[in-house]
Amino acid sequence: MDQRPGAGQTDCLTDQNRWYARAVSGTGTQYGTAGTSSTPSSGWYNTQPTGFSDEAVWVINESTQGALEVGWYSGYGIGCGCFSSGLQYYYTVNNGLNEHDNVWNYMTPGSTYNFKANHSSAFHAKIYAARSDGAQVWQPTASDNYNLYGTGDSQGEVYQPGSMGPATWSAIQWSPDGTNWYNWGFNSDCANSPMHVQWLSNNSYKNWGGS
Amino acid sequence: MASILFLLLSGCLAGRGPTLGRAVVVTESDLPGFKRFLWGACELTRHPELESPQQRDTSQECFLSGYVTMTAVTGEGRAQIDEVARRNGYDPSGKPLPLLPISGTFVSSHSGIFEVYDRVLVFSTDQAAHDEYARDTQPSEGQYFNLREIAAHWGDESATITGVLGPDPAQFETQMKTIWRRGRVVNVLSTQGASDISLSAHSRLVDGVDRRVAQHLGD
């Protein structure tokens, strides 16, 4: 089932609030992580004070611990210092410490988005969100200035406290060269509880597997 | 995500006794005519798997409060915001809150403050608080439109910024955000509202919280 190059290097972890997987993407200047995520259904409307959720992909330089993250969230965002009951894009730099929330561009519930953190040249890491038809719907302007080159580490993250629902779907891919993309190891490494990510097919994974 | 995870609501905290954060944060008495919908302890997740042990020694306490004006919760104002929600694919029927952050015609047809958020972080040392302050005041490129700084004068170090949360100030809220540190306490207070949002109204809220922080620290 698992045909990915470097599959043995994947690692899946959880702190019981987040479930995330990591894979070494390769070395050099071109690598990346991509995620296809289906936002929660039209019933989504976050009014719970405890309600926070996000899904994201990362590229990380293992040697410098530089990292670039992109995804969506709902709840209180540190970057904005405000609460969103809807679904919003965000990205972080500086190993997740500095967050930028896009609060004016509501994402559509029940839709599929592609997030990509792609280190495509020596000095430029590009992050963006696109709809399933390929149309790019968001790209923060600050994303062209991050030097992450070196050994790459792709990471996907699914973070949903237990009170949150409904389930979403996602597929995570990683790239050793910025060109070839491979489905990622949630399937073999994290299919069982408590990882809550279930392999469905070569291009389809379900968060909250089995629920 | 470097974001706040609410762990417990106030009821769950009953057994832990009062905290400094809870004692100083913006309260309902500071904001007549507003509905409080956030009130509870929070935790900075800060991606612990990526951080060094030193970085992981973050806040001892995190407390957050959030408010929205009642004119946005019911009546004609709520109807204006619900229209925005439906246009974006959200169903606001029967929900206790409008779609937040507020946007659409409500922004230009109302004045003053619509939303207030106050996050208090209490650290073990002044240095740890300073480190958090430095992180929180890094440039917010891409976060705002028409971003500018305003002179700030609170605590040991402070910064106030204002900007629009979207490309059109008639459709998106203008936010004022003050980040300041007094001793080992860092506070992030955001007010959001119409383009005529008042610096004096924002400053009054900051003054009140800062005064309570100073009292608790014995300054």
CSV table of C-alpha atoms in Angstrom, one decimal:
chain,number,residue,atom,x,y,z
A,1,MET,CA,0.0,0.0,0.0
A,2,ASP,CA,2.8,2.4,0.9
A,3,GLN,CA,4.7,3.3,-2.3
A,4,ARG,CA,6.3,6.5,-1.1
A,5,PRO,CA,10.0,7.2,-1.4
A,6,GLY,CA,11.4,7.7,2.1
A,7,ALA,CA,8.4,6.3,3.7
A,8,GLY,CA,10.5,4.8,6.5
A,9,GLN,CA,11.4,8.3,7.6
A,10,THR,CA,7.9,9.4,8.4
A,11,ASP,CA,6.9,10.0,11.9
A,12,CYS,CA,3.5,10.6,13.4
A,13,LEU,CA,2.9,12.2,16.8
A,14,THR,CA,0.2,13.5,18.9
A,15,ASP,CA,-0.2,15.6,22.1
A,16,GLN,CA,-3.9,14.5,22.2
A,17,ASN,CA,-5.0,17.9,20.9
A,18,ARG,CA,-3.1,17.9,17.7
A,19,TRP,CA,-2.2,15.1,15.3
A,20,TYR,CA,0.7,15.7,13.1
A,21,ALA,CA,3.0,13.8,10.8
A,22,ARG,CA,6.5,14.6,9.6
A,23,ALA,CA,8.5,13.3,6.6
A,24,VAL,CA,11.9,14.2,5.5
A,25,SER,CA,11.5,15.6,2.0
A,26,GLY,CA,15.0,15.5,0.9
A,27,THR,CA,17.9,17.9,0.7
A,28,GLY,CA,18.7,20.8,-1.5
A,29,THR,CA,16.7,23.9,-2.3
A,30,GLN,CA,13.5,22.5,-3.5
A,31,TYR,CA,11.0,20.7,-1.4
A,32,GLY,CA,7.6,21.2,-0.1
A,33,THR,CA,4.4,20.1,1.6
A,34,ALA,CA,0.9,20.3,0.1
A,35,GLY,CA,-2.4,19.6,1.7
A,36,THR,CA,-5.8,19.2,0.3
A,37,SER,CA,-8.4,20.0,2.9
A,38,SER,CA,-12.1,20.0,2.8
A,39,THR,CA,-13.5,22.7,5.1
A,40,PRO,CA,-16.2,21.7,7.5
A,41,SER,CA,-19.8,21.5,6.1
A,42,SER,CA,-22.3,24.3,5.7
A,43,GLY,CA,-23.3,23.7,9.3
A,44,TRP,CA,-20.0,25.2,10.5
A,45,TYR,CA,-20.5,28.3,12.6
A,46,ASN,CA,-18.2,28.6,15.5
A,47,THR,CA,-19.8,30.2,18.5
A,48,GLN,CA,-18.2,28.0,21.2
A,49,PRO,CA,-15.8,29.8,23.4
A,50,THR,CA,-13.7,26.6,23.5
A,51,GLY,CA,-13.9,26.4,19.8
A,52,PHE,CA,-10.7,26.4,17.9
A,53,SER,CA,-9.6,24.3,15.0
A,54,ASP,CA,-7.0,24.4,12.3
A,55,GLU,CA,-5.4,22.4,9.6
A,56,ALA,CA,-2.1,23.2,8.1
A,57,VAL,CA,1.0,22.2,6.2
A,58,TRP,CA,4.6,23.1,6.9
A,59,VAL,CA,8.0,23.2,5.5
A,60,ILE,CA,10.8,23.2,8.0
A,61,ASN,CA,14.5,23.4,7.9
A,62,GLU,CA,15.7,20.9,10.3
A,63,SER,CA,19.1,22.5,10.9
A,64,THR,CA,18.0,26.0,11.5
A,65,GLN,CA,14.5,25.2,12.8
A,66,GLY,CA,13.1,27.8,10.3
A,67,ALA,CA,9.6,27.0,9.4
A,68,LEU,CA,6.8,28.2,7.2
A,69,GLU,CA,3.2,27.1,7.9
A,70,VAL,CA,0.0,27.7,5.9
A,71,GLY,CA,-3.6,26.5,6.5
A,72,TRP,CA,-6.9,27.5,7.8
A,73,TYR,CA,-8.3,28.1,11.3
A,74,SER,CA,-11.4,29.1,13.2
A,75,GLY,CA,-11.5,30.6,16.7
A,76,TYR,CA,-9.3,33.2,18.3
A,77,GLY,CA,-6.2,34.0,16.2
A,78,ILE,CA,-3.1,35.4,17.9
A,79,GLY,CA,-2.1,37.3,14.7
A,80,CYS,CA,-5.3,39.3,14.6
A,81,GLY,CA,-6.0,39.4,18.3
A,82,CYS,CA,-9.6,38.7,17.4
A,83,PHE,CA,-12.1,35.9,17.2
A,84,SER,CA,-13.5,34.4,14.0
A,85,SER,CA,-16.6,32.3,14.0
A,86,GLY,CA,-15.9,31.5,10.3
A,87,LEU,CA,-13.1,29.8,8.5
A,88,GLN,CA,-10.0,31.9,7.7
A,89,TYR,CA,-6.6,31.5,6.0
A,90,TYR,CA,-3.5,32.0,8.1
A,91,TYR,CA,0.3,31.5,7.9
A,92,THR,CA,3.1,31.5,10.4
A,93,VAL,CA,6.8,32.2,10.2
A,94,ASN,CA,9.6,31.9,12.7
A,95,ASN,CA,8.8,28.4,13.8
A,96,GLY,CA,5.1,29.2,14.3
A,97,LEU,CA,5.8,32.0,16.7
A,98,ASN,CA,4.6,34.8,14.4
A,99,GLU,CA,1.1,34.4,13.0
A,100,HIS,CA,-0.7,36.2,10.3
A,101,ASP,CA,-4.4,35.8,10.1
A,102,ASN,CA,-6.4,36.7,7.0
A,103,VAL,CA,-9.7,37.7,8.6
A,104,TRP,CA,-11.4,39.5,5.8
A,105,ASN,CA,-11.5,36.7,3.3
A,106,TYR,CA,-14.0,34.1,4.5
A,107,MET,CA,-13.4,30.6,3.3
A,108,THR,CA,-16.5,28.7,2.1
A,109,PRO,CA,-17.7,25.9,4.4
A,110,GLY,CA,-17.9,22.5,2.7
A,111,SER,CA,-15.4,23.3,0.0
A,112,THR,CA,-12.1,21.9,-0.9
A,113,TYR,CA,-8.9,23.9,-0.7
A,114,ASN,CA,-5.3,23.1,-1.5
A,115,PHE,CA,-2.6,24.6,0.6
A,116,LYS,CA,0.9,24.5,-0.5
A,117,ALA,CA,4.2,25.4,1.3
A,118,ASN,CA,6.6,24.9,-1.5
A,119,HIS,CA,10.3,25.7,-1.3
A,120,SER,CA,10.7,26.2,-5.0
A,121,SER,CA,13.9,28.1,-5.3
A,122,ALA,CA,17.0,28.9,-3.3
A,123,PHE,CA,15.7,31.9,-1.5
A,124,HIS,CA,11.9,31.8,-2.0
A,125,ALA,CA,9.3,29.7,-0.2
A,126,LYS,CA,5.9,30.2,-1.7
A,127,ILE,CA,2.8,29.5,0.3
A,128,TYR,CA,-0.7,29.8,-1.1
A,129,ALA,CA,-4.2,28.5,-1.0
A,130,ALA,CA,-6.2,27.4,-4.0
A,131,ARG,CA,-9.6,26.0,-4.7
A,132,SER,CA,-10.0,22.5,-6.0
A,133,ASP,CA,-10.4,23.8,-9.5
A,134,GLY,CA,-6.9,25.2,-9.2
A,135,ALA,CA,-7.8,28.8,-8.9
A,136,GLN,CA,-5.4,30.5,-6.4
A,137,VAL,CA,-7.5,32.3,-3.9
A,138,TRP,CA,-5.0,33.6,-1.4
A,139,GLN,CA,-1.3,34.2,-1.3
A,140,PRO,CA,0.2,36.5,1.4
A,141,THR,CA,2.8,38.9,0.1
A,142,ALA,CA,5.3,38.2,2.8
A,143,SER,CA,5.9,34.7,1.7
A,144,ASP,CA,8.6,35.4,-0.8
A,145,ASN,CA,11.3,36.2,1.7
A,146,TYR,CA,11.9,33.0,3.7
A,147,ASN,CA,15.1,31.1,3.3
A,148,LEU,CA,14.5,27.6,4.4
A,149,TYR,CA,16.9,25.8,2.1
A,150,GLY,CA,18.8,22.8,3.4
A,151,THR,CA,17.4,19.5,4.5
A,152,GLY,CA,13.7,19.7,4.2
A,153,ASP,CA,11.1,18.5,6.6
A,154,SER,CA,7.5,18.4,5.5
A,155,GLN,CA,4.9,18.3,8.2
A,156,GLY,CA,1.1,18.2,8.2
A,157,GLU,CA,-1.0,19.0,11.2
A,158,VAL,CA,-4.6,18.4,12.1
A,159,TYR,CA,-5.7,20.1,15.2
A,160,GLN,CA,-9.2,19.7,16.5
A,161,PRO,CA,-10.1,19.7,20.2
A,162,GLY,CA,-12.6,17.0,21.0
A,163,SER,CA,-15.5,19.4,21.2
A,164,MET,CA,-15.1,20.4,17.6
A,165,GLY,CA,-16.7,18.9,14.6
A,166,PRO,CA,-17.8,18.0,12.0
A,167,ALA,CA,-15.2,15.9,10.4
A,168,THR,CA,-13.2,17.2,7.5
A,169,TRP,CA,-11.2,15.4,4.8
A,170,SER,CA,-7.7,16.0,3.9
A,171,ALA,CA,-4.8,14.5,1.9
A,172,ILE,CA,-1.2,15.4,2.5
A,173,GLN,CA,1.6,15.2,0.0
A,174,TRP,CA,5.2,16.0,0.3
A,175,SER,CA,7.8,16.7,-2.4
A,176,PRO,CA,11.5,16.0,-2.3
A,177,ASP,CA,12.2,18.3,-5.3
A,178,GLY,CA,9.3,20.7,-5.7
A,179,THR,CA,8.1,18.9,-8.7
A,180,ASN,CA,7.2,15.4,-7.8
A,181,TRP,CA,4.6,15.0,-5.1
A,182,TYR,CA,3.9,11.9,-3.1
A,183,ASN,CA,1.1,11.0,-0.9
A,184,TRP,CA,2.0,11.0,2.7
A,185,GLY,CA,2.3,8.7,5.5
A,186,PHE,CA,-0.8,9.2,7.6
A,187,ASN,CA,-2.1,6.1,6.1
A,188,SER,CA,0.3,3.6,7.4
A,189,ASP,CA,1.6,5.4,10.4
A,190,CYS,CA,-1.4,7.1,11.8
A,191,ALA,CA,-4.4,5.2,10.7
A,192,ASN,CA,-5.2,3.9,14.2
A,193,SER,CA,-6.6,5.7,17.2
A,194,PRO,CA,-5.6,8.1,18.6
A,195,MET,CA,-4.3,9.6,15.4
A,196,HIS,CA,-7.8,9.9,13.9
A,197,VAL,CA,-6.6,10.0,10.4
A,198,GLN,CA,-7.8,7.2,8.2
A,199,TRP,CA,-6.4,6.2,4.8
A,200,LEU,CA,-9.1,5.9,2.2
A,201,SER,CA,-7.3,5.7,-1.1
A,202,ASN,CA,-4.1,6.9,-2.7
A,203,ASN,CA,-5.4,10.5,-2.7
A,204,SER,CA,-7.8,10.5,0.1
A,205,TYR,CA,-7.5,10.6,3.8
A,206,LYS,CA,-10.2,11.2,6.4
A,207,ASN,CA,-9.5,13.1,9.6
A,208,TRP,CA,-11.2,11.7,12.6
A,209,GLY,CA,-10.9,8.4,11.0
A,210,GLY,CA,-13.8,6.1,11.6
A,211,SER,CA,-16.0,8.8,13.1
B,1,MET,CA,-0.9,26.9,14.7
B,2,ALA,CA,0.6,29.4,17.1
B,3,SER,CA,-2.7,30.1,18.6
B,4,ILE,CA,-4.7,30.0,21.7
B,5,LEU,CA,-6.4,26.9,22.8
B,6,PHE,CA,-9.0,27.5,25.4
B,7,LEU,CA,-8.6,24.8,27.9
B,8,LEU,CA,-11.3,25.5,30.4
B,9,LEU,CA,-14.1,27.8,31.0
B,10,SER,CA,-14.6,29.8,34.1
B,11,GLY,CA,-16.6,27.0,35.7
B,12,CYS,CA,-13.8,24.6,35.3
B,13,LEU,CA,-11.5,27.0,36.9
B,14,ALA,CA,-13.5,27.4,40.1
B,15,GLY,CA,-11.3,25.0,41.9
B,16,ARG,CA,-8.1,26.9,41.0
B,17,GLY,CA,-9.1,30.1,42.7
B,18,PRO,CA,-8.7,33.6,41.2
B,19,THR,CA,-5.8,34.3,38.8
B,20,LEU,CA,-4.1,37.6,38.1
B,21,GLY,CA,-5.2,37.4,34.5
B,22,ARG,CA,-8.8,37.0,35.5
B,23,ALA,CA,-8.6,39.8,37.9
B,24,VAL,CA,-7.3,42.4,35.5
B,25,VAL,CA,-8.9,41.5,32.2
B,26,VAL,CA,-11.6,43.7,30.6
B,27,THR,CA,-14.9,43.0,32.3
B,28,GLU,CA,-18.6,43.4,31.6
B,29,SER,CA,-18.7,46.6,33.7
B,30,ASP,CA,-16.1,48.1,31.4
B,31,LEU,CA,-18.4,47.6,28.4
B,32,PRO,CA,-22.1,48.3,29.0
B,33,GLY,CA,-24.2,47.4,26.0
B,34,PHE,CA,-21.9,44.5,25.0
B,35,LYS,CA,-22.4,40.8,25.1
B,36,ARG,CA,-19.5,38.8,26.7
B,37,PHE,CA,-18.9,35.6,24.8
B,38,LEU,CA,-15.3,34.7,25.6
B,39,TRP,CA,-14.3,34.4,29.2
B,40,GLY,CA,-11.8,31.8,30.2
B,41,ALA,CA,-8.3,30.5,30.7
B,42,CYS,CA,-6.3,29.9,27.6
B,43,GLU,CA,-3.0,28.3,26.7
B,44,LEU,CA,-0.3,29.2,24.2
B,45,THR,CA,0.4,26.1,22.3
B,46,ARG,CA,3.3,27.6,20.4
B,47,HIS,CA,4.0,24.3,18.7
B,48,PRO,CA,5.8,22.7,21.6
B,49,GLU,CA,7.3,20.1,19.4
B,50,LEU,CA,9.2,22.8,17.6
B,51,GLU,CA,10.4,24.9,20.5
B,52,SER,CA,13.4,24.6,22.7
B,53,PRO,CA,12.8,24.0,26.4
B,54,GLN,CA,13.6,27.7,27.0
B,55,GLN,CA,11.0,28.8,24.5
B,56,ARG,CA,8.6,26.4,26.0
B,57,ASP,CA,8.8,28.2,29.4
B,58,THR,CA,6.1,30.6,28.2
B,59,SER,CA,3.2,32.0,30.2
B,60,GLN,CA,2.2,30.8,33.6
B,61,GLU,CA,-1.2,32.2,33.0
B,62,CYS,CA,-3.3,33.1,30.0
B,63,PHE,CA,-6.7,34.6,30.3
B,64,LEU,CA,-9.0,35.9,27.5
B,65,SER,CA,-12.2,37.9,27.3
B,66,GLY,CA,-14.2,38.8,24.3
B,67,TYR,CA,-17.2,41.1,23.7
B,68,VAL,CA,-19.5,42.1,20.9
B,69,THR,CA,-21.9,45.0,20.8
B,70,MET,CA,-25.6,44.1,21.4
B,71,THR,CA,-26.6,46.0,18.3
B,72,ALA,CA,-24.8,43.3,16.3
B,73,VAL,CA,-26.4,40.4,18.2
B,74,THR,CA,-30.1,41.2,17.6
B,75,GLY,CA,-32.4,43.4,15.4
B,76,GLU,CA,-31.6,45.2,12.2
B,77,GLY,CA,-27.8,45.1,12.8
B,78,ARG,CA,-27.9,41.4,13.2
B,79,ALA,CA,-29.9,41.0,10.0
B,80,GLN,CA,-27.2,43.0,8.1
B,81,ILE,CA,-24.5,40.7,9.4
B,82,ASP,CA,-26.5,37.6,8.8
B,83,GLU,CA,-26.8,38.6,5.1
B,84,VAL,CA,-23.0,38.6,5.0
B,85,ALA,CA,-22.9,35.2,6.6
B,86,ARG,CA,-25.3,33.7,4.1
B,87,ARG,CA,-23.5,35.3,1.2
B,88,ASN,CA,-20.3,33.5,2.3
B,89,GLY,CA,-22.0,30.1,2.8
B,90,TYR,CA,-22.6,30.2,6.5
B,91,ASP,CA,-26.0,29.6,8.1
B,92,PRO,CA,-26.5,32.0,11.0
B,93,SER,CA,-30.1,30.9,11.8
B,94,GLY,CA,-30.5,30.4,15.6
B,95,LYS,CA,-26.9,31.1,16.4
B,96,PRO,CA,-26.2,33.2,19.5
B,97,LEU,CA,-23.6,35.3,17.8
B,98,PRO,CA,-23.3,37.0,14.5
B,99,LEU,CA,-20.6,36.0,12.1
B,100,LEU,CA,-17.4,37.4,13.5
B,101,PRO,CA,-15.4,39.4,12.7
B,102,ILE,CA,-18.2,41.8,11.7
B,103,SER,CA,-18.2,42.9,8.1
B,104,GLY,CA,-20.5,44.3,5.5
B,105,THR,CA,-23.0,47.2,5.6
B,106,PHE,CA,-23.1,47.1,9.4
B,107,VAL,CA,-19.7,48.6,9.5
B,108,SER,CA,-20.6,51.8,7.6
B,109,SER,CA,-24.1,52.1,9.1
B,110,HIS,CA,-23.0,52.0,12.7
B,111,SER,CA,-20.3,53.9,14.7
B,112,GLY,CA,-17.8,53.2,17.5
B,113,ILE,CA,-16.6,50.0,18.9
B,114,PHE,CA,-18.2,46.6,17.8
B,115,GLU,CA,-15.8,44.0,19.3
B,116,VAL,CA,-13.3,43.9,22.1
B,117,TYR,CA,-10.7,41.2,22.9
B,118,ASP,CA,-8.3,41.3,25.8
B,119,ARG,CA,-5.7,38.6,26.4
B,120,VAL,CA,-3.6,38.7,29.5
B,121,LEU,CA,-0.3,36.7,29.8
B,122,VAL,CA,1.4,36.4,33.2
B,123,PHE,CA,5.0,35.2,33.2
B,124,SER,CA,7.3,34.1,36.0
B,125,THR,CA,9.9,36.8,35.1
B,126,ASP,CA,10.1,40.2,33.5
B,127,GLN,CA,12.5,38.8,30.9
B,128,ALA,CA,10.1,36.1,29.8
B,129,ALA,CA,7.4,38.8,29.5
B,130,HIS,CA,9.7,41.0,27.5
B,131,ASP,CA,10.4,38.1,25.1
B,132,GLU,CA,6.7,37.6,24.6
B,133,TYR,CA,6.2,41.3,24.1
B,134,ALA,CA,9.0,41.4,21.5
B,135,ARG,CA,7.3,38.5,19.6
B,136,ASP,CA,3.9,40.1,19.7
B,137,THR,CA,5.1,43.4,18.4
B,138,GLN,CA,6.8,42.1,15.3
B,139,PRO,CA,5.6,43.7,12.1
B,140,SER,CA,2.1,42.5,11.0
B,141,GLU,CA,2.8,42.5,7.3
B,142,GLY,CA,-0.2,41.4,5.4
B,143,GLN,CA,-2.4,41.4,8.4
B,144,TYR,CA,-3.9,44.9,8.0
B,145,PHE,CA,-4.7,47.5,5.4
B,146,ASN,CA,-3.6,51.1,6.0
B,147,LEU,CA,-1.5,50.0,9.0
B,148,ARG,CA,0.0,52.7,11.1
B,149,GLU,CA,1.5,53.1,14.6
B,150,ILE,CA,0.1,55.4,17.3
B,151,ALA,CA,2.1,56.6,20.2
B,152,ALA,CA,1.6,54.4,23.3
B,153,HIS,CA,2.6,55.1,26.9
B,154,TRP,CA,1.6,52.2,29.1
B,155,GLY,CA,3.6,50.1,31.4
B,156,ASP,CA,7.3,49.4,30.9
B,157,GLU,CA,7.0,49.1,27.1
B,158,SER,CA,4.0,49.4,24.8
B,159,ALA,CA,2.9,49.7,21.2
B,160,THR,CA,-0.4,50.6,19.6
B,161,ILE,CA,-1.2,50.0,16.0
B,162,THR,CA,-4.4,50.7,13.9
B,163,GLY,CA,-5.4,49.2,10.6
B,164,VAL,CA,-8.4,48.0,8.6
B,165,LEU,CA,-9.1,44.3,8.7
B,166,GLY,CA,-9.9,44.3,5.0
B,167,PRO,CA,-9.4,46.3,1.8
B,168,ASP,CA,-12.5,48.6,2.3
B,169,PRO,CA,-13.0,50.5,5.6
B,170,ALA,CA,-16.7,50.9,4.8
B,171,GLN,CA,-17.1,47.1,4.7
B,172,PHE,CA,-14.4,45.9,7.2
B,173,GLU,CA,-13.7,46.8,10.8
B,174,THR,CA,-10.9,49.1,11.8
B,175,GLN,CA,-8.9,47.7,14.6
B,176,MET,CA,-6.9,49.3,17.3
B,177,LYS,CA,-4.5,47.0,19.1
B,178,THR,CA,-2.3,47.8,22.1
B,179,ILE,CA,0.3,45.4,23.3
B,180,TRP,CA,2.0,46.4,26.5
B,181,ARG,CA,4.1,44.9,29.2
B,182,ARG,CA,4.1,45.9,32.8
B,183,GLY,CA,6.6,43.8,34.8
B,184,ARG,CA,5.9,40.2,34.2
B,185,VAL,CA,2.4,40.8,32.6
B,186,VAL,CA,1.8,41.2,28.9
B,187,ASN,CA,-1.5,42.4,27.6
B,188,VAL,CA,-3.0,42.4,24.1
B,189,LEU,CA,-6.2,44.5,23.9
B,190,SER,CA,-8.0,44.9,20.6
B,191,THR,CA,-10.9,47.1,19.8
B,192,GLN,CA,-12.7,46.8,16.5
B,193,GLY,CA,-15.4,48.9,15.0
B,194,ALA,CA,-16.3,51.5,12.4
B,195,SER,CA,-13.8,53.8,10.7
B,196,ASP,CA,-14.6,56.4,13.3
B,197,ILE,CA,-13.4,54.2,16.1
B,198,SER,CA,-12.1,56.4,18.9
B,199,LEU,CA,-8.6,56.3,20.3
B,200,SER,CA,-9.9,57.7,23.5
B,201,ALA,CA,-12.4,54.9,24.0
B,202,HIS,CA,-9.7,52.4,23.2
B,203,SER,CA,-7.3,54.1,25.6
B,204,ARG,CA,-9.9,54.1,28.4
B,205,LEU,CA,-10.1,50.3,28.2
B,206,VAL,CA,-6.3,50.0,28.2
B,207,ASP,CA,-6.1,52.5,31.1
B,208,GLY,CA,-8.5,50.4,33.2
B,209,VAL,CA,-6.7,47.1,32.6
B,210,ASP,CA,-3.3,48.7,33.1
B,211,ARG,CA,-4.4,50.3,36.4
B,212,ARG,CA,-5.6,46.9,37.7
B,213,VAL,CA,-2.3,45.2,36.6
B,214,ALA,CA,-0.3,47.9,38.5
B,215,GLN,CA,-2.4,47.4,41.6
B,216,HIS,CA,-1.9,43.7,41.6
B,217,LEU,CA,1.8,44.0,41.0
B,218,GLY,CA,2.1,46.6,43.7
B,219,ASP,CA,3.4,49.2,41.3
